[in-house]
Short mmCIF file of C-alpha atoms in Angstrom, two decimals:
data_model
loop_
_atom_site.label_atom_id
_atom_site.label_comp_id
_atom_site.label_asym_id
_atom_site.label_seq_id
_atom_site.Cartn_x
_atom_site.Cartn_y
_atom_site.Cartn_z
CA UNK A 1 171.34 116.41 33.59
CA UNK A 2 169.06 118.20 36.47
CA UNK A 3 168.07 116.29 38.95
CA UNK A 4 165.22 116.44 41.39
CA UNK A 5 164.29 114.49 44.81
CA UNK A 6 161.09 113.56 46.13
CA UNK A 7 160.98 112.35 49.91
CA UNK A 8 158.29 109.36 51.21
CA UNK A 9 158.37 109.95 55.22
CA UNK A 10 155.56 107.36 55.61
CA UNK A 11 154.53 104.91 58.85
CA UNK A 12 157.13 102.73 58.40
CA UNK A 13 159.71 104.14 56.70
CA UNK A 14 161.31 106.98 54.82
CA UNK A 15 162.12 106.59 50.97
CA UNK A 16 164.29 108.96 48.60
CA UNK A 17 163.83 109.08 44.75
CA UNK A 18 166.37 111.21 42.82
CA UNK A 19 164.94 111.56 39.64
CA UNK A 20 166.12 113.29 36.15
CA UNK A 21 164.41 116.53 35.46
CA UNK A 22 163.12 115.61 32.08
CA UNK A 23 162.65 112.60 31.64
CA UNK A 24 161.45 110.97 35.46
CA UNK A 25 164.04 108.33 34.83
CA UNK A 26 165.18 107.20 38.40
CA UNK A 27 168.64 108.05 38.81
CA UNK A 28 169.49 106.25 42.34
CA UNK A 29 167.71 106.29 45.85
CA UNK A 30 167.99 105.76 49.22
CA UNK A 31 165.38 104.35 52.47
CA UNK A 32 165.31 104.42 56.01
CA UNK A 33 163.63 102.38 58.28
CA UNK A 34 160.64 104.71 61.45
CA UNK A 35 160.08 102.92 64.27
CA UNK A 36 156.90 101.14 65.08
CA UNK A 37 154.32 102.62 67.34
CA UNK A 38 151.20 105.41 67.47
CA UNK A 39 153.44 107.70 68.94
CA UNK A 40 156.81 108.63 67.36
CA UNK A 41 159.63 111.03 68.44
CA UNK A 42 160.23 113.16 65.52
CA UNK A 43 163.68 113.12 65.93
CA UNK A 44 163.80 109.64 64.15
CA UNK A 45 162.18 110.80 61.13
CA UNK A 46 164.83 113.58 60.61
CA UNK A 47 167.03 110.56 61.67
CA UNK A 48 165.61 108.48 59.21
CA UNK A 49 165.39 111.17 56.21
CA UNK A 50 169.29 111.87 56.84
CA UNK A 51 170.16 108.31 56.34
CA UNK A 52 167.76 107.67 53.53
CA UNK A 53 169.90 110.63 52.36
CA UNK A 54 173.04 109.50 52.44
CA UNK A 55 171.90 106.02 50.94
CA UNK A 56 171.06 108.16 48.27
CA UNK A 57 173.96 109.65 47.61
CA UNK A 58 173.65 112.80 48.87
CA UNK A 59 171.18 115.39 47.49
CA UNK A 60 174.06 118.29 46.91
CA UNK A 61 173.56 118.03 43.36
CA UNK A 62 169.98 118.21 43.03
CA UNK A 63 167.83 121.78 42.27
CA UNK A 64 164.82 121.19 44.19
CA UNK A 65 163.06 118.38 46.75
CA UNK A 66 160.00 118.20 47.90
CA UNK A 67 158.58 116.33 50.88
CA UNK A 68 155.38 113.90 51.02
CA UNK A 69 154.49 112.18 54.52
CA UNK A 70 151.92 110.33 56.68
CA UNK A 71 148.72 113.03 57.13
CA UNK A 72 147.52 114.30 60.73
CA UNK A 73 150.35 113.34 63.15
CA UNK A 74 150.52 115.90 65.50
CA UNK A 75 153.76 117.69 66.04
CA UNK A 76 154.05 120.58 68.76
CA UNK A 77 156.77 122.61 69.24
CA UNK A 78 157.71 124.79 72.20
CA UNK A 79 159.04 128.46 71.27
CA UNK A 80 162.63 127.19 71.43
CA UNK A 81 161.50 125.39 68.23
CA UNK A 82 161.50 121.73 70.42
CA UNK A 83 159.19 118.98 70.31
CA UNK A 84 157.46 118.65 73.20
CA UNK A 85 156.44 114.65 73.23
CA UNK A 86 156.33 112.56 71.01
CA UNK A 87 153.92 112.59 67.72
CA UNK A 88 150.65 111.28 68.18
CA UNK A 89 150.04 109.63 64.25
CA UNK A 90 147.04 109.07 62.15
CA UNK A 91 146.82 105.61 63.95
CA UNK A 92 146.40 106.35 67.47
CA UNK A 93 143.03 106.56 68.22
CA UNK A 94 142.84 107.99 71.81
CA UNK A 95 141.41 110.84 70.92
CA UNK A 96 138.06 109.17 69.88
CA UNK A 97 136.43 110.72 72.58
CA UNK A 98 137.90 114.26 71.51
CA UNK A 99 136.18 113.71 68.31
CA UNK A 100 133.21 113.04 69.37
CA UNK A 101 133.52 116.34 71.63
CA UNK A 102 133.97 118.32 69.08
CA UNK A 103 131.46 116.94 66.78
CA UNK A 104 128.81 117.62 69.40
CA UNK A 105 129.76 121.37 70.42
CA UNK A 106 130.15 122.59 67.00
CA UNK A 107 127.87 120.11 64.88
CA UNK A 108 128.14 117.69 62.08
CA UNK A 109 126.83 119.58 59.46
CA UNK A 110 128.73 122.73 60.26
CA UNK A 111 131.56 121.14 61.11
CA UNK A 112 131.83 119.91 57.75
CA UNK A 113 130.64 122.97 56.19
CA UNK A 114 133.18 124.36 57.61
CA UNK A 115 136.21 122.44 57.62
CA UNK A 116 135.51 119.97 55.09
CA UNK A 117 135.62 116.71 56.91
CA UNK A 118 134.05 115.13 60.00
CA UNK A 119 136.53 114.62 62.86
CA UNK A 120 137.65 111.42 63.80
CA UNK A 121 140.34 110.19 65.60
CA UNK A 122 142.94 110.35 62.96
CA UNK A 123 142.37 113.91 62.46
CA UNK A 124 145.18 116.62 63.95
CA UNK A 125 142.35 118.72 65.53
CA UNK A 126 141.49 115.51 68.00
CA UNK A 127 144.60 114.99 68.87
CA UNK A 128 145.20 118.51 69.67
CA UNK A 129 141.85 118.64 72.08
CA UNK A 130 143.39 115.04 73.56
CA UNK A 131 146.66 117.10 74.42
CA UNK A 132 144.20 120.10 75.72
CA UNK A 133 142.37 117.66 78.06
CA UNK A 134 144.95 114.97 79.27
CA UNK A 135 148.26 117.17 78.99
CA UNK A 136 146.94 120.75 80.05
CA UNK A 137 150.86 121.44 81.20
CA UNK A 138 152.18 120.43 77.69
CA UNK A 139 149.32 122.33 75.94
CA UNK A 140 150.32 125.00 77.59
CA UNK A 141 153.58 125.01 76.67
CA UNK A 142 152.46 125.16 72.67
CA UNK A 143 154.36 127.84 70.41
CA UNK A 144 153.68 126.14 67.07
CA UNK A 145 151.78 123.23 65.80
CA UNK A 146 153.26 121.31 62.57
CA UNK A 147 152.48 117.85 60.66
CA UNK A 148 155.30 115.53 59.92
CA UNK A 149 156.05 116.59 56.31
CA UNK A 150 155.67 120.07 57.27
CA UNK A 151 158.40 119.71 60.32
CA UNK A 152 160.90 117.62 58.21
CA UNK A 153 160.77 119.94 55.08
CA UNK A 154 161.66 122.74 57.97
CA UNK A 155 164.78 120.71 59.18
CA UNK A 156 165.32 120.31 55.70
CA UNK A 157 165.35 123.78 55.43
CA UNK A 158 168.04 124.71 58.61
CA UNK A 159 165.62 125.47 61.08
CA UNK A 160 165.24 123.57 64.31
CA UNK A 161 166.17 123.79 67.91
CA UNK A 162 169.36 126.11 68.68
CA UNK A 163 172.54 123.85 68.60
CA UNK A 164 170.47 121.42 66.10
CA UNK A 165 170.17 123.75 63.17
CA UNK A 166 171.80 126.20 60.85
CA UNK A 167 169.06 128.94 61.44
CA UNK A 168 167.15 128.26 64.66
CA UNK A 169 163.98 128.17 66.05
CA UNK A 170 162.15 130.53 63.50
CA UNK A 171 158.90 129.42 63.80
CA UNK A 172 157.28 131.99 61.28
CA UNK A 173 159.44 129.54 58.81
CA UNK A 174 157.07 127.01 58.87
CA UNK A 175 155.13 126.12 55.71
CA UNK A 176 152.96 123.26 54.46
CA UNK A 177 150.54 122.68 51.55
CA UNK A 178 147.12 122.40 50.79
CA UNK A 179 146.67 118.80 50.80
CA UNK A 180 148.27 118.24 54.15
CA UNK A 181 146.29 121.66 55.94
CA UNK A 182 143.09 120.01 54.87
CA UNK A 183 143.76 116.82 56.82
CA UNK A 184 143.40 118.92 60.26
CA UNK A 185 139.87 119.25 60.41
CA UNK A 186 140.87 123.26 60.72
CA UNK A 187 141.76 124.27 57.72
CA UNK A 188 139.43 124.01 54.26
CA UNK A 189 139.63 123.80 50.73
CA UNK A 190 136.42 125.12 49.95
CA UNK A 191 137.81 128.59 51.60
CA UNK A 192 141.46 128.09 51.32
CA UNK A 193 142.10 129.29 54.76
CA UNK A 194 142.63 127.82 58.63
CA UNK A 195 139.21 128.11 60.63
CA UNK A 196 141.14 129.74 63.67
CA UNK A 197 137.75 129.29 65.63
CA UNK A 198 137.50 125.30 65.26
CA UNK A 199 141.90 125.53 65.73
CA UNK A 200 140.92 127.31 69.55
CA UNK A 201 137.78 124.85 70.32
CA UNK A 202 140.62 121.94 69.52
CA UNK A 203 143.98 123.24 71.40
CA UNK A 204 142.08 125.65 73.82
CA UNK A 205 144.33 128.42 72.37
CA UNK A 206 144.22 131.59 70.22
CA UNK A 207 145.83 130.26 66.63
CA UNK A 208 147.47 132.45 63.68
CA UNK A 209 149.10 131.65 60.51
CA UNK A 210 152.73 131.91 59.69
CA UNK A 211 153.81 135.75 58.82
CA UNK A 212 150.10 137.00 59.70
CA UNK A 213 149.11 138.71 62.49
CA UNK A 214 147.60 137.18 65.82
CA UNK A 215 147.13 137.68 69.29
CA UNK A 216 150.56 137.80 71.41
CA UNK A 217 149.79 134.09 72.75
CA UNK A 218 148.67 132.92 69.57
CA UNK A 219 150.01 129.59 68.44
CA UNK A 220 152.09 129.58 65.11
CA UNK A 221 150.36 127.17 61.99
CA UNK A 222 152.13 126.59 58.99
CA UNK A 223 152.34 129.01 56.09
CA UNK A 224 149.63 127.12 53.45
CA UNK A 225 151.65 127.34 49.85
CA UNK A 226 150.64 126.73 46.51
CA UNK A 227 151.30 123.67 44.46
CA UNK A 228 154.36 125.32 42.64
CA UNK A 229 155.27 127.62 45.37
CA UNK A 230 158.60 127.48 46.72
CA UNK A 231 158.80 127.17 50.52
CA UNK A 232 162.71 128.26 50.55
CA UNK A 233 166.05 126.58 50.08
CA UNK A 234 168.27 123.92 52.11
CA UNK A 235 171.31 125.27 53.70
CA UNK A 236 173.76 123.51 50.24
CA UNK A 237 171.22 125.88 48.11
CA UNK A 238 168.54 123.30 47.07
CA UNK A 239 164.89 125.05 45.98
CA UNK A 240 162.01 122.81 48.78
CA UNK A 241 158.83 122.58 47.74
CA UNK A 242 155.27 123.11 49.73
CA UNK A 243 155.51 119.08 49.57
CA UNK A 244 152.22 117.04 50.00
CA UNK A 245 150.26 114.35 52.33
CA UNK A 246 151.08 110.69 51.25
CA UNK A 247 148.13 109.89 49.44
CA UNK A 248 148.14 113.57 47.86
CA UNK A 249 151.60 112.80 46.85
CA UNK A 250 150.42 109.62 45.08
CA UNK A 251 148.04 110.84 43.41
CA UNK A 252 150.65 113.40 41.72
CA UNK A 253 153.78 110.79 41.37
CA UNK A 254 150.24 108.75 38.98
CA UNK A 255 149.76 111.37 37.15
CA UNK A 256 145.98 111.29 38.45
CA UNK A 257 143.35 113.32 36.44
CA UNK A 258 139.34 113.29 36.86
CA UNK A 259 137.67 109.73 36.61
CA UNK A 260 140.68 108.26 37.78
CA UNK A 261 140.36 106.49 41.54
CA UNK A 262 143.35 105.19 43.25
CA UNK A 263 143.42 102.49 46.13
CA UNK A 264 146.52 102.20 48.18
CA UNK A 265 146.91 98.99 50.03
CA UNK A 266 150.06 99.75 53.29
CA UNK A 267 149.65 99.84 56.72
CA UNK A 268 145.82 101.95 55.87
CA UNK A 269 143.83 101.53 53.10
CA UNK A 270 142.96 104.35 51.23
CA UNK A 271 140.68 105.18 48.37
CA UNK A 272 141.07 108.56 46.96
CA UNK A 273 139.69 110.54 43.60
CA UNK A 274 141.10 113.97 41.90
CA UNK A 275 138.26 116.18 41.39
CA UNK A 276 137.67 119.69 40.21
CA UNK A 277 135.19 120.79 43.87
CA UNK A 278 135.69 120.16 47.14
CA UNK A 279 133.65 117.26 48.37
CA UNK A 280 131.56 117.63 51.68
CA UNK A 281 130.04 114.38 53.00
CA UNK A 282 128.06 115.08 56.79
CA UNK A 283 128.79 111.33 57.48
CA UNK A 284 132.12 111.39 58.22
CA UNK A 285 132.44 108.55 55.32
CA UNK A 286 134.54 110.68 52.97
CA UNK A 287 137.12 113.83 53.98
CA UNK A 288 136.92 116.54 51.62
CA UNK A 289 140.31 116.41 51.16
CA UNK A 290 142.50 119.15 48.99
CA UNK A 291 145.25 117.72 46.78
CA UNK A 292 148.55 118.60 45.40
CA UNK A 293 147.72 119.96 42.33
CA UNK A 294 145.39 122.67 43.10
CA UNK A 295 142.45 120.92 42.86
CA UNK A 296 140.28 118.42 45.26
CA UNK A 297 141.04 114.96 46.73
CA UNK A 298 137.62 113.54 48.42
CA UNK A 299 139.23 110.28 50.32
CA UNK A 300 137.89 107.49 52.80
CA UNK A 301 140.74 105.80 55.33
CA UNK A 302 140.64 102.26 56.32
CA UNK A 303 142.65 101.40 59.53
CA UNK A 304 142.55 97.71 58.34
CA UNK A 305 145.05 96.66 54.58
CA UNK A 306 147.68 94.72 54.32
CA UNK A 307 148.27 93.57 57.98
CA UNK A 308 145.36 92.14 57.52
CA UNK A 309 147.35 89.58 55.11
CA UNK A 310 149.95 89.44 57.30
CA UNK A 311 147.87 88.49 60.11
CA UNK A 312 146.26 85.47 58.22
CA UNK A 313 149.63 84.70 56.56
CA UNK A 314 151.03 84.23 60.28
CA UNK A 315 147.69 82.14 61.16
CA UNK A 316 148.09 80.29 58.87
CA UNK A 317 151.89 79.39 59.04
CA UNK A 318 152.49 80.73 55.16
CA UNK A 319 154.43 83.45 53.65
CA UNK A 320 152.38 86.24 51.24
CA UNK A 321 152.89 83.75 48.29
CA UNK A 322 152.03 80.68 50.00
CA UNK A 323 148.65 83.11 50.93
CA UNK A 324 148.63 83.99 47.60
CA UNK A 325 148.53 80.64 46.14
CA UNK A 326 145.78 79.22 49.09
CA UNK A 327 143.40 82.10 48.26
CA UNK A 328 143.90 81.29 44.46
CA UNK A 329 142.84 77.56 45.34
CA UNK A 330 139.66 78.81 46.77
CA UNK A 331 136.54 79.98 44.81
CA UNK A 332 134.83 83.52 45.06
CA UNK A 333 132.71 83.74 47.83
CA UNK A 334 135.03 81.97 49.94
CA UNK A 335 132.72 78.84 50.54
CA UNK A 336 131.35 81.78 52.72
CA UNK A 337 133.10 83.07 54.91
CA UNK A 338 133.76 86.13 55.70
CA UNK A 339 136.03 87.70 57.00
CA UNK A 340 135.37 91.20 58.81
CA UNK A 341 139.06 92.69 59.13
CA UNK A 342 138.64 95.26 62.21
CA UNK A 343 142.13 94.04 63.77
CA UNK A 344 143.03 97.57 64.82
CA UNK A 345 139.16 99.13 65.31
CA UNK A 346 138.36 100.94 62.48
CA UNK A 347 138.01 104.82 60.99
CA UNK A 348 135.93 103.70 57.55
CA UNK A 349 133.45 102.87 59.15
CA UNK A 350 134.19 105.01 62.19
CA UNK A 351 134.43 102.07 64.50
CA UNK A 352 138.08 102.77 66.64
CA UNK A 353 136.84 99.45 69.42
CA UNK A 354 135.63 96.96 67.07
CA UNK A 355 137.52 93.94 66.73
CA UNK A 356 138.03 91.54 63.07
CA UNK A 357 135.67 88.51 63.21
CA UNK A 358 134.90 85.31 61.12
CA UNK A 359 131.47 84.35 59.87
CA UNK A 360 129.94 81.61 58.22
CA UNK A 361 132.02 78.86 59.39
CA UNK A 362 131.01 75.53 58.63
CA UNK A 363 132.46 72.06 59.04
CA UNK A 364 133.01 71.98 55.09
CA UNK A 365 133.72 75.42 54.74
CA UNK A 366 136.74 75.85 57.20
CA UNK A 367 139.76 75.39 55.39
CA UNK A 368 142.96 77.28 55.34
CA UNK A 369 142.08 77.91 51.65
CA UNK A 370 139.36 79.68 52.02
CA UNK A 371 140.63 81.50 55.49
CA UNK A 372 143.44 82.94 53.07
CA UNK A 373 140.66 83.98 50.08
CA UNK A 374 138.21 86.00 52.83
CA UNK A 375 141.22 87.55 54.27
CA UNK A 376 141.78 88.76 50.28
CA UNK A 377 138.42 89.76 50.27
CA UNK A 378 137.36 91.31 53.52
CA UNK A 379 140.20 93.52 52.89
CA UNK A 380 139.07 94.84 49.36
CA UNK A 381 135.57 94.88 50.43
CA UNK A 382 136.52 96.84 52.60
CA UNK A 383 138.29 99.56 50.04
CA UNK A 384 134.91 98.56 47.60
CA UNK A 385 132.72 100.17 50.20
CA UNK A 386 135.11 103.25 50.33
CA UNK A 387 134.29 103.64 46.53
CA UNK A 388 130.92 103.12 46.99
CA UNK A 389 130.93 106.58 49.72
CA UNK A 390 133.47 107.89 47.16
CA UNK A 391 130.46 107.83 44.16
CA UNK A 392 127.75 109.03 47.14
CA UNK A 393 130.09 112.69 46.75
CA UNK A 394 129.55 112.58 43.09
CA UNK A 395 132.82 110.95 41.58
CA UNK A 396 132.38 108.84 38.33
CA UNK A 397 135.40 105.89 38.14
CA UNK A 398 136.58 105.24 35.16
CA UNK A 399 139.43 103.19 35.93
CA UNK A 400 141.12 102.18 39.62
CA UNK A 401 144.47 102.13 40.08
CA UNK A 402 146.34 100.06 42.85
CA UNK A 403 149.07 100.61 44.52
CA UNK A 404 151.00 99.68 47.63
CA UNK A 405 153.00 97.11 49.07
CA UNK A 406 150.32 94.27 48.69
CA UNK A 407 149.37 95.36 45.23
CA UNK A 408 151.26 92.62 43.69
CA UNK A 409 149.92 89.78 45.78
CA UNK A 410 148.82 87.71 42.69
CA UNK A 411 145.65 86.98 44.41
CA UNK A 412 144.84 90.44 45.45
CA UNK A 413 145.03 91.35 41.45
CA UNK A 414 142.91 88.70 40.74
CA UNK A 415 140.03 89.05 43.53
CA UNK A 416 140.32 92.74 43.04
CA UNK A 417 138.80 92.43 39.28
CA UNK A 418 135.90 90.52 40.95
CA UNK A 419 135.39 92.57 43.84
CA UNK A 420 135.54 96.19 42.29
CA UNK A 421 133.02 97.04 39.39
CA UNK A 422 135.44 99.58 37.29
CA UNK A 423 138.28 98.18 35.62
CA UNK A 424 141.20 97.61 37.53
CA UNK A 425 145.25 98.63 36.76
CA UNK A 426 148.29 97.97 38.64
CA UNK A 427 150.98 100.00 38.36
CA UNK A 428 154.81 98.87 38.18
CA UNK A 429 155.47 98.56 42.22
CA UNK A 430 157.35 101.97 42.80
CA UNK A 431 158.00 104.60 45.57
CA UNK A 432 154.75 106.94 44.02
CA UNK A 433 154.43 108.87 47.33
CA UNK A 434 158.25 110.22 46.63
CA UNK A 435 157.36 110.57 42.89
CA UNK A 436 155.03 112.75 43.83
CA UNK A 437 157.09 114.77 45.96
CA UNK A 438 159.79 114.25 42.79
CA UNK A 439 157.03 115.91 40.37
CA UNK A 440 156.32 118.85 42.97
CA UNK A 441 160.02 119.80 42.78
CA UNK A 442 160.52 119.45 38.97
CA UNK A 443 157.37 121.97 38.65
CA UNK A 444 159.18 124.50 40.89
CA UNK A 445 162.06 124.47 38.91
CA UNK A 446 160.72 124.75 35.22
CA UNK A 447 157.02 126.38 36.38
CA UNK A 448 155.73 123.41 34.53
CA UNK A 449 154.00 120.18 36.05
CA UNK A 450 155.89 117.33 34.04
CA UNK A 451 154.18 114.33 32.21
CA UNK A 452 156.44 111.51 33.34
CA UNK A 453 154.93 107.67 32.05
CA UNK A 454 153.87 105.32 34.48
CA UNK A 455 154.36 101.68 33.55
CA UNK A 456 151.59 99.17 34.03
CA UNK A 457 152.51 95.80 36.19
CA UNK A 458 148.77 94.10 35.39
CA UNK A 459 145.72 94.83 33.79
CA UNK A 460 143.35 91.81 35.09
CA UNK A 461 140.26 91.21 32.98
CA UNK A 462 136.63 92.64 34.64
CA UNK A 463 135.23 89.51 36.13
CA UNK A 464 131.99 91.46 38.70
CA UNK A 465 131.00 88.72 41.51
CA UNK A 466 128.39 91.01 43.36
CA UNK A 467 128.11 87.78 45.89
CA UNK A 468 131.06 88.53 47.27
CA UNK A 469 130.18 92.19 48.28
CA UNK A 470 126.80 91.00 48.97
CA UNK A 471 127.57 88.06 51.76
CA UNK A 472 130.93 90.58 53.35
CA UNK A 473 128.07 93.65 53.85
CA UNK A 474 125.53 91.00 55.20
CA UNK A 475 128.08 90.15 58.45
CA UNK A 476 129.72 94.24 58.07
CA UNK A 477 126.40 96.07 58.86
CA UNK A 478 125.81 93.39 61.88
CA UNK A 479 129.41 94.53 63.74
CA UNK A 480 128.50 97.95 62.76
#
């Protein structure tokens, strides 16, 4: 039997499949637990992917592994091959401003001509004009810039700080793919290549990719690779693949083709489509995302998902299934209210100091039942309006697939059929960011992309209620 291992370094956590070659039958795996926060020492992801590791099993026997983790967090390295402070993730939205700087010197419409996406605050580009403006000496100080997956599949790899590694500091090592690169807001898929021009207007520095040439103080980005390409070995002889962004990596552990739209309920929402172009939206709504396959991944980002469950859960003094159940005993609509579920500002709609907000309260109408039903529903209205900017860049849905951790919520299955307008699956809960990164290194072995089945966990029956869309955007548009 060949095996294969796919890595999940996400927010919270880091997850392990080992998988057979042929078949994708799960073989054993292992998980780690990140700690909370916006800003992270990397250390405790390599901390974290060790353990997950070794609650795995080991990964001596495998042939290949491949890495998928949480998009834009911003890791700079020093020329010794150190990190320099901690991580700034796709959640910290301090660089707001920076966006909005760079927006205004280059333009919208070039910038997305260019690049792809609008910036926002999740974007590595903002972070990395943050750093330039209120850490000039640690900007300085800048030999390489990496995101998460494409630091840990470097570790992974032997190379780190002297004393911490088998190989050193070589930052020319470092590689990514095409699907994490185009979450930057400096590199595109349409092109294929890093805009060095909107890198330097972001960091204040000269940048260069990985084995090209640059200027002597030139800052090092990761090698872009191919879907199948190989990125090199681990020290015990393992093949490591380009690896992938989470929701990149999701999208390949589904098996994802054209007309198929996924929504991802964790810590963000996402709704994401596989296309065959590049998307390029000038309002910032969708990022013209690259995926893992070779071909496009146009994708909107809610800060606001399933904490926003656990937030009304806690209000209300219930666990997810006593939630569940309340929101069950309530009818659609919600009596009307509405809930507006900005706990943490927002990014879809670009709104990083709003705050979440009840509307239509009424003596008769405030009840914990239908408190626990708008908190189902302001959350998928939320995603709904994602598919809506998802359609505005020209993808069809035939079907939407949902995933996450909140994806089995009874009641989310059940208000998601009358929320979203396509017919809705559910997949078998699973690790499907790892899968993915399990597919990427079974393709680098054989060459071949494999076909592994996905099993279905529900199939609710279509049941439309436009009201419900209708009464959230009503009270959305006025925080807006």
């Amino acid at each position: 039997m060949t095996l294969v291992a796919g890595v999940d370094s996400s927010t919270q956590s880091c997850k392990l499949v080992i998988r057979d070659l042929d078949s994708g039958a799960l073989v054993r795996q292992g998980r780690a637990s990140h700690p909370d926060g916006t800003e992270v020492d990397p250390a405790a992801w390599w901390d974290a992917l060790l353990s997950a590791i070794a609650g795995a099993g080991g990964i001596d026997d495998v042939a290949a592994i491949a890495v998928a983790g949480q998009q834009h967090g911003m890791v700079v390295l020093d020329a010794s091959g150190r990190v320099i402070r901690p991580a700034l993730l796709w959640n910290d939205t301090r660089s707001a401003q920076a966006a909005l700087d760079l927006i205004a010197e280059v333009g919208a419409d070039e910038y997305v001509r260019r690049a792809g996406s609008l910036p926002v605050a999740s974007f590595t580009s903002t972070k990395l004009r943050w750093l330039r403006d209120a850490e000039p000496e640690n900007a300085a100080r800048v030999a390489a810039v990496a995101l998460p997956h494409d630091w840990l599949s470097w570790r992974l790899r032997g190379y780190g700080p002297e004393g911490e590694s088998a190989h050193g500091p070589v930052l020319e090592e470092l590689a990514t793919d095409r699907s994490d690169a185009s979450g930057t807001a400096y590199w595109s898929a349409s092109t294929g290549r890093y805009d060095l021009d909107l890198f330097e207007r972001a960091l204040g520095r000269p940048g260069r990719e990985a084995g090209t040439a640059g200027p002597a103080d030139a800052v090092v980005l990761p090698k872009v690779l191919g879907p199948s390409d190989t990125a090199g070995r681990t020290p015990s002889g393992a093949l490591v693949g380009a690896g992938a962004g989470d929701n990149a990596g999701a999208a390949l552990g589904l098996g994802a083709v054209p007309g198929d739209v996924i929504v991802s309920i964790g810590t963000s929402g996402t709704v994401f489509a596989v296309t065959a172009e590049p998307s390029a939206d000038t309002s910032g709504a969708v990022a013209g995302f690259a995926d893992a396959s070779g071909l496009a991944l146009p994708l909107i980002a809610t800060l606001n998902a399933a904490r926003v469950l656990d937030s009304i859960a806690d209000l209300l003094s219930v666990d997810h299934a006593g939630l569940s159940e309340l929101a069950l005993s309530a009818e659609p609509g919600s009596g009307g209210v509405v809930l507006v579920p900005y706990f943490e500002g927002e990014r879809t709609p670009n709104l990083p100091d709003a705050t979440a907000s009840f509307h239509g309260l009424t003596v008769a109408s405030t009840t914990p039942a239908n408190f626990a039903r708008a908190a189902v529903e302001g959350m998928l209205c939320g995603l709904a309006a994602g598919l809506d900017a998802i359609r505005a860049v020209g993808v069809t849905p035939h079907r939407i697939q949902v995933i996450g951790g909140a994806a089995q919520n009874p009641a989310l299955a059940h208000v998601a059929a009358q929320v979203f307008d396509v017919p809705v699956v559910i997949p078998q809960p699973g690790q499907y960011v790892a899968d993915g990164g399990a597919v990427q290194a079974a393709w680098i072995v054989t060459g071949v992309r494999p076909n592994w089945p996905v099993a279905v966990w529900a199939s609710p029956e279509p049941d439309y209620h436009p009201e419900i869309r209708e009464q959230y955007s009503e009270y959305a548009v006025s925080v807006g």
